[in-house]
Amino acid sequence: MKSQKKHTYNPYRSCFQTMSANGAAELLRYGKSKAGCISLAQGEGSLPTPAFICDEVHKSLSEGKTFYSFGAGLTELRQEIATYHAKTYGHHIPLNRIAVTSSGTNAVHLALMSILDEGDEVIAVTPIWKNLIGITELAGGRIIDVPMEQSDGKWHLDLEKFFAKVTPHTKAMMIVSPNNPTGWVMSGEDIKTVLEFARARDIWIIADEVYGRTMHDVSKAPSFLDYAEDDDLLYVVNSFSKTWAMTGWRLGWLIGPRDSEDKIRDVILYENMGPPTFTQHAGIVALRHGEDFLQTQKTLWKGNQELVIESLAAFDHISLVKSPAAFYAFFKIDGETDSFALARRLIDEVGVSLAPGGAFGKEFNNYLRLCFAASPEVLSEALHRLKPAFR
């Protein structure tokens, strides 16, 4: 066996030395390795992709739709995305502003790659999904976090504190609304205020609206596109993953300003040529016929949310905001200081895997995230197992 060569210099990119560790991903793998462990750590539901979407893939494959998809994606899918925005939101988006991407995360990455230079700062509302921090760092940027606060049974973002973080190095603001993990939704008035502030200073906005259709009591969340001007420095990210149970398909879309088309198209060309053609055909039918399935999911999520609230209400040292959107319970445990250690303990002692709050920002290390998109039976069993651990 040959001994491993020791390099006298770092042969890899320096960002791998400075990037924050992804402890949540390690815990997720650890939970999956334990027989009988119930995982409520990952952000996906229990319902499989609807048959009518899967059938379209079989049909596309049998018809030989297996060739490259150049540029910003199939014209037919981009047109369907434009139609979806017009019907759902009243937006009228020309096709040259729409790019089909290999997931919502990939859409954020493409946006970042088109605007960031090494050392640029991105101001982000936290808590925020760890992967969005990681891809910012990979693109050469630096996250400047602005934590929300939990009070009076709600999550609050102080826009004055948010704007105060702007420096000469600020290139973009990143806002996930509805938010993962809190379910917080930015109001239309605040969206207008952020747009006006950024517009006056030539600062980009990356608006992640992947959870926009997961509102529990209304059809959709306010969108930045509701108030934006065509030439605003704005990227809006969306995905098929949550709305149509397509997390494993890796399909999303990105809407940018008119002059971003060639930049995004070039990044797609040099990265991966875009998503597989046959999955793009599946995206067309998801947009066209997926509304009933979305309503089925929303009914499940709303009922499951009540199960979680009722269960956690039994513990005085746990506080939970009832979220208006998404399918997460992001709850605070008084007295806890290490959410990673707590999450590992829950896997070992009661066989339930939850996401550590510290993965979403250092200020949230006394929180856990529970995904309640599971079946009611599985969710009930998980909540039953958690009770002795929280006493």
Coordinates of C-alpha atoms in Angstrom, one line a residue:
M1 CA 0.0 0.0 0.0
K2 CA 1.4 3.3 -1.0
S3 CA 1.8 6.0 1.6
Q4 CA -0.3 9.1 1.0
K5 CA 1.7 12.0 -0.4
K6 CA 1.8 15.1 1.8
H7 CA 1.6 18.3 -0.2
T8 CA 3.7 21.3 0.9
Y9 CA 0.8 23.6 -0.2
N10 CA -3.0 23.5 -0.3
P11 CA -3.8 21.9 -3.7
Y12 CA -7.5 22.7 -3.4
R13 CA -9.4 26.0 -3.5
S14 CA -8.9 28.1 -0.4
C15 CA -12.6 28.5 0.2
F16 CA -12.7 24.9 1.4
Q17 CA -10.5 26.0 4.3
T18 CA -12.8 28.9 5.2
M19 CA -16.3 27.4 4.5
S20 CA -18.4 26.7 7.5
A21 CA -18.9 22.9 8.1
N22 CA -22.2 21.3 7.2
G23 CA -22.9 19.4 10.4
A24 CA -26.6 19.0 9.5
A25 CA -25.7 16.9 6.4
E26 CA -23.5 14.6 8.5
L27 CA -26.4 14.2 11.0
L28 CA -28.8 13.4 8.2
R29 CA -26.5 10.7 7.0
Y30 CA -26.1 9.4 10.6
G31 CA -29.9 9.2 11.1
K32 CA -30.4 7.3 7.8
S33 CA -27.8 4.8 8.9
K34 CA -29.8 3.9 12.0
A35 CA -32.3 1.1 11.5
G36 CA -35.8 2.1 12.5
C37 CA -34.9 5.8 12.8
I38 CA -37.7 8.1 11.7
S39 CA -36.3 11.0 9.7
L40 CA -38.1 14.4 9.9
A41 CA -34.9 16.2 9.2
Q42 CA -35.1 16.6 5.4
G43 CA -37.3 19.1 3.6
E44 CA -39.5 16.8 1.6
G45 CA -42.9 15.1 2.0
S46 CA -44.0 11.5 2.0
L47 CA -46.2 11.6 -1.1
P48 CA -44.4 10.4 -4.2
T49 CA -44.4 12.4 -7.5
P50 CA -47.9 12.1 -9.0
A51 CA -48.3 9.4 -11.7
F52 CA -49.3 11.9 -14.4
I53 CA -45.9 13.5 -14.1
C54 CA -44.0 10.2 -14.1
D55 CA -46.1 9.0 -17.1
E56 CA -44.9 12.0 -19.1
V57 CA -41.3 11.0 -18.5
H58 CA -42.0 7.5 -19.8
K59 CA -43.7 9.0 -22.8
S60 CA -40.8 11.4 -23.5
L61 CA -38.3 8.6 -23.3
S62 CA -40.2 6.3 -25.6
E63 CA -40.5 9.2 -28.1
G64 CA -36.7 9.7 -28.1
K65 CA -36.6 13.0 -26.2
T66 CA -33.2 12.3 -24.9
F67 CA -31.0 14.9 -26.6
Y68 CA -29.3 18.0 -25.4
S69 CA -31.4 20.9 -24.2
F70 CA -29.3 24.0 -25.1
G71 CA -29.4 27.4 -23.6
A72 CA -32.1 28.4 -21.1
G73 CA -34.2 25.3 -21.4
L74 CA -37.0 24.0 -23.7
T75 CA -39.0 26.8 -25.2
E76 CA -42.2 24.8 -24.4
L77 CA -41.4 24.6 -20.7
R78 CA -40.3 28.3 -20.5
Q79 CA -43.7 29.2 -22.2
E80 CA -45.5 27.1 -19.6
I81 CA -43.7 28.8 -16.8
A82 CA -44.7 32.2 -18.2
T83 CA -48.3 30.9 -18.5
Y84 CA -48.2 29.7 -14.9
H85 CA -47.0 33.0 -13.6
A86 CA -49.7 34.8 -15.6
K87 CA -52.5 32.6 -14.3
T88 CA -51.2 32.3 -10.7
Y89 CA -49.8 35.7 -10.0
G90 CA -50.8 38.0 -12.9
H91 CA -47.2 38.4 -13.9
H92 CA -46.3 38.8 -17.6
I93 CA -42.8 37.5 -18.0
P94 CA -41.2 37.4 -21.5
L95 CA -39.4 34.1 -22.3
N96 CA -36.0 35.8 -22.5
R97 CA -36.2 36.4 -18.8
I98 CA -36.8 32.8 -17.9
A99 CA -34.2 30.0 -17.5
V100 CA -34.9 26.4 -16.7
T101 CA -32.4 25.2 -14.0
S102 CA -31.3 21.9 -12.4
S103 CA -33.2 22.7 -9.1
G104 CA -33.9 25.8 -7.1
T105 CA -30.5 25.6 -5.5
N106 CA -28.9 25.5 -8.9
A107 CA -30.9 28.6 -9.8
V108 CA -29.4 30.4 -6.8
H109 CA -26.0 29.3 -7.8
L110 CA -26.4 30.5 -11.4
A111 CA -27.5 33.8 -10.1
L112 CA -24.6 34.1 -7.8
M113 CA -22.1 33.0 -10.5
S114 CA -23.4 35.8 -12.8
I115 CA -22.9 38.6 -10.3
L116 CA -20.3 37.8 -7.7
D117 CA -16.6 38.7 -7.7
E118 CA -14.3 37.3 -5.1
G119 CA -14.9 38.9 -1.7
D120 CA -18.3 40.4 -2.5
E121 CA -20.8 40.4 0.4
V122 CA -24.3 39.0 0.3
I123 CA -26.6 40.1 3.1
A124 CA -28.9 37.2 4.0
V125 CA -31.9 37.0 6.3
T126 CA -31.4 34.2 8.7
P127 CA -32.3 31.5 9.7
I128 CA -31.5 30.2 6.2
W129 CA -30.8 26.8 4.7
K130 CA -27.1 25.9 5.0
N131 CA -26.7 25.0 1.3
L132 CA -27.5 28.6 0.3
I133 CA -24.6 29.8 2.5
G134 CA -22.3 27.1 1.0
I135 CA -23.0 28.0 -2.6
T136 CA -22.4 31.7 -1.9
E137 CA -19.0 30.8 -0.5
L138 CA -18.3 28.5 -3.5
A139 CA -19.1 31.4 -5.8
G140 CA -16.6 33.6 -4.0
G141 CA -19.0 35.6 -1.9
R142 CA -19.2 36.1 1.8
I143 CA -22.5 35.8 3.7
I144 CA -23.4 38.7 6.1
D145 CA -26.3 37.3 8.2
V146 CA -29.1 39.3 9.7
P147 CA -31.1 37.2 12.2
M148 CA -34.8 37.5 12.5
E149 CA -36.3 37.6 16.0
Q150 CA -39.1 35.5 17.6
S151 CA -41.5 37.5 19.7
D152 CA -45.2 37.9 20.3
G153 CA -45.9 34.6 18.6
K154 CA -44.3 35.7 15.3
W155 CA -41.0 36.0 13.5
H156 CA -39.9 39.6 12.8
L157 CA -37.2 41.1 10.4
D158 CA -36.0 44.5 11.4
L159 CA -35.4 46.2 8.1
E160 CA -33.4 49.0 9.6
K161 CA -30.9 46.4 11.0
F162 CA -31.0 44.7 7.6
F163 CA -30.2 47.8 5.6
A164 CA -27.5 48.9 8.2
K165 CA -25.4 45.9 7.1
V166 CA -24.8 47.4 3.7
T167 CA -21.2 48.3 3.0
P168 CA -19.2 49.3 -0.1
H169 CA -18.6 45.5 -0.6
T170 CA -22.3 44.6 -0.6
K171 CA -23.3 43.0 -4.0
A172 CA -26.6 41.4 -3.2
M173 CA -29.3 40.7 -0.6
M174 CA -30.7 37.2 -0.3
I175 CA -34.2 36.7 1.0
V176 CA -36.0 33.4 1.3
S177 CA -39.8 34.1 1.6
P178 CA -41.6 32.0 2.6
N179 CA -38.7 31.2 4.8
N180 CA -37.1 27.8 5.5
P181 CA -37.2 26.9 8.4
T182 CA -39.5 29.4 10.1
G183 CA -42.4 29.7 7.5
W184 CA -42.1 33.5 7.9
V185 CA -43.5 35.5 4.9
M186 CA -42.3 38.9 3.9
S187 CA -45.2 41.3 3.5
G188 CA -45.9 43.2 0.3
E189 CA -45.1 46.5 1.9
D190 CA -41.7 45.2 3.1
I191 CA -40.9 43.8 -0.4
K192 CA -41.6 47.2 -1.9
T193 CA -39.3 48.9 0.7
V194 CA -36.5 46.4 0.0
L195 CA -36.9 46.9 -3.8
E196 CA -36.8 50.7 -3.4
F197 CA -33.7 50.5 -1.1
A198 CA -31.8 48.2 -3.4
R199 CA -32.8 50.0 -6.6
A200 CA -31.4 53.3 -5.2
R201 CA -28.0 51.7 -4.5
D202 CA -27.6 49.2 -7.4
I203 CA -27.7 46.2 -5.1
W204 CA -28.9 42.9 -6.4
I205 CA -31.8 41.0 -4.8
I206 CA -31.9 37.2 -4.9
A207 CA -35.4 36.2 -3.9
D208 CA -35.9 32.5 -3.2
E209 CA -39.6 31.9 -3.6
V210 CA -39.5 28.1 -3.7
Y211 CA -42.1 27.9 -0.9
G212 CA -44.4 30.5 -2.4
R213 CA -47.3 28.1 -3.0
T214 CA -47.1 26.4 0.4
M215 CA -49.2 29.0 2.2
H216 CA -51.7 27.2 4.5
D217 CA -54.7 29.6 4.3
V218 CA -54.2 31.4 1.0
S219 CA -53.2 30.5 -2.5
K220 CA -49.8 32.1 -2.7
A221 CA -47.3 34.3 -0.8
P222 CA -46.4 37.9 -2.0
S223 CA -43.8 37.8 -4.7
F224 CA -41.0 40.3 -5.5
L225 CA -42.3 40.1 -9.0
D226 CA -45.6 41.6 -7.8
Y227 CA -43.8 45.0 -7.3
A228 CA -40.6 44.8 -9.3
E229 CA -39.7 46.8 -12.4
D230 CA -38.5 44.9 -15.5
D231 CA -34.9 46.2 -15.2
D232 CA -34.5 45.8 -11.4
L233 CA -31.4 44.0 -10.3
L234 CA -33.6 41.0 -9.2
Y235 CA -33.4 37.3 -9.6
V236 CA -36.4 35.3 -8.5
V237 CA -35.9 31.5 -7.8
N238 CA -38.5 28.8 -8.0
S239 CA -38.6 25.0 -8.1
F240 CA -40.8 22.0 -8.8
S241 CA -39.5 20.2 -5.7
K242 CA -41.9 21.2 -3.0
T243 CA -45.0 22.2 -4.9
W244 CA -45.3 18.9 -6.9
A245 CA -43.2 16.5 -4.8
M246 CA -40.3 16.4 -7.2
T247 CA -37.3 16.8 -4.9
G248 CA -35.3 14.1 -6.6
W249 CA -35.9 15.4 -10.1
R250 CA -33.7 18.5 -9.7
L251 CA -35.8 20.9 -11.7
G252 CA -36.4 24.6 -11.2
W253 CA -36.4 28.0 -12.9
L254 CA -34.8 31.4 -12.6
I255 CA -36.3 34.8 -13.6
G256 CA -33.9 37.6 -14.1
P257 CA -33.7 41.1 -15.7
R258 CA -33.8 41.3 -19.5
D259 CA -30.1 41.7 -19.9
S260 CA -29.2 38.7 -17.8
E261 CA -30.3 36.1 -20.5
D262 CA -26.9 35.6 -22.1
K263 CA -25.0 35.5 -18.8
I264 CA -27.2 32.8 -17.3
R265 CA -27.3 30.9 -20.6
D266 CA -23.5 30.8 -20.7
V267 CA -23.2 29.6 -17.1
I268 CA -25.7 26.8 -17.8
L269 CA -23.7 25.9 -20.9
Y270 CA -20.4 25.7 -19.1
E271 CA -21.8 23.9 -16.0
N272 CA -24.1 21.1 -17.1
M273 CA -26.0 22.1 -20.3
G274 CA -29.2 22.2 -18.2
P275 CA -31.6 19.6 -16.9
P276 CA -32.4 16.4 -18.9
T277 CA -34.8 17.0 -21.7
F278 CA -37.3 14.3 -20.6
T279 CA -37.6 15.8 -17.1
Q280 CA -38.3 19.2 -18.6
H281 CA -41.3 17.6 -20.4
A282 CA -42.5 16.4 -17.1
G283 CA -42.2 19.9 -15.8
I284 CA -44.7 21.1 -18.5
V285 CA -47.4 18.7 -17.3
A286 CA -46.7 19.5 -13.6
L287 CA -47.3 23.2 -14.2
R288 CA -50.3 22.5 -16.5
H289 CA -52.1 19.8 -14.4
G290 CA -50.6 19.9 -10.9
E291 CA -53.0 22.2 -9.0
D292 CA -55.2 19.4 -7.5
F293 CA -52.1 17.6 -6.2
L294 CA -50.9 20.8 -4.6
Q295 CA -54.2 21.2 -2.8
T296 CA -53.9 17.5 -1.6
Q297 CA -50.5 18.3 -0.1
K298 CA -51.7 21.5 1.5
T299 CA -54.5 19.6 3.3
L300 CA -52.0 17.1 4.6
W301 CA -49.6 19.8 5.8
K302 CA -52.2 21.8 7.6
G303 CA -53.6 18.8 9.5
N304 CA -50.1 17.7 10.4
Q305 CA -49.2 21.1 11.6
E306 CA -52.0 20.9 14.2
L307 CA -50.7 17.5 15.4
V308 CA -47.2 19.1 16.0
I309 CA -48.6 22.2 17.7
E310 CA -50.8 20.1 20.0
S311 CA -47.9 17.7 20.9
L312 CA -45.3 20.4 21.6
A313 CA -47.7 22.6 23.6
A314 CA -47.4 20.1 26.4
F315 CA -43.8 21.3 27.2
D316 CA -43.4 24.7 28.9
H317 CA -39.8 24.9 27.9
I318 CA -40.6 24.7 24.1
S319 CA -41.8 27.6 22.1
L320 CA -43.1 27.4 18.6
V321 CA -44.5 30.0 16.2
K322 CA -47.4 28.7 14.1
S323 CA -46.1 29.3 10.6
P324 CA -48.3 30.6 7.8
A325 CA -46.4 28.7 5.1
A326 CA -44.1 25.7 4.4
F327 CA -44.1 22.4 6.3
Y328 CA -41.7 23.0 9.2
A329 CA -41.9 23.4 12.9
F330 CA -38.9 25.5 14.0
F331 CA -39.1 25.4 17.8
K332 CA -37.0 26.8 20.6
I333 CA -35.9 24.7 23.5
D334 CA -35.1 26.7 26.6
G335 CA -31.9 25.7 28.3
E336 CA -30.3 24.1 25.2
T337 CA -27.1 25.5 23.7
D338 CA -26.0 22.9 21.3
S339 CA -28.6 21.8 18.7
F340 CA -26.2 19.5 16.9
A341 CA -25.5 17.5 20.1
L342 CA -29.2 17.4 20.9
A343 CA -30.1 16.2 17.4
R344 CA -27.6 13.4 17.6
R345 CA -28.9 12.5 21.1
L346 CA -32.5 12.2 19.7
I347 CA -31.3 9.8 17.0
D348 CA -29.5 7.6 19.5
E349 CA -32.0 7.7 22.3
V350 CA -35.5 7.8 20.7
G351 CA -34.8 7.1 17.0
V352 CA -36.0 10.4 15.5
S353 CA -33.9 12.6 13.3
L354 CA -34.5 16.4 13.3
A355 CA -32.4 19.2 11.8
P356 CA -30.3 21.2 14.2
G357 CA -31.2 24.9 14.4
G358 CA -27.6 25.9 14.5
A359 CA -27.3 24.7 10.9
F360 CA -29.5 27.7 9.9
G361 CA -27.5 30.3 11.7
K362 CA -25.3 30.5 14.8
E363 CA -28.0 32.4 16.7
F364 CA -30.4 29.5 16.5
N365 CA -28.4 26.8 18.3
N366 CA -31.3 26.3 20.8
Y367 CA -33.7 25.4 18.0
L368 CA -34.7 22.3 16.1
R369 CA -36.5 22.0 12.8
L370 CA -39.1 19.2 12.3
C371 CA -40.5 18.6 8.9
F372 CA -44.2 17.7 9.2
A373 CA -44.8 16.7 5.6
A374 CA -44.7 13.0 6.6
S375 CA -47.8 10.7 6.7
P376 CA -49.9 11.4 9.8
E377 CA -49.1 7.9 11.0
V378 CA -45.4 8.3 10.8
L379 CA -45.6 11.8 12.3
S380 CA -47.7 10.6 15.2
E381 CA -45.2 7.9 16.0
A382 CA -42.3 10.3 15.8
L383 CA -44.0 12.8 18.2
H384 CA -44.8 9.9 20.5
R385 CA -41.1 8.9 20.6
L386 CA -40.0 12.5 21.2
K387 CA -42.1 13.1 24.3
P388 CA -39.8 11.4 26.9
A389 CA -36.8 13.2 25.4
F390 CA -38.4 16.6 25.9
R391 CA -39.7 16.0 29.5

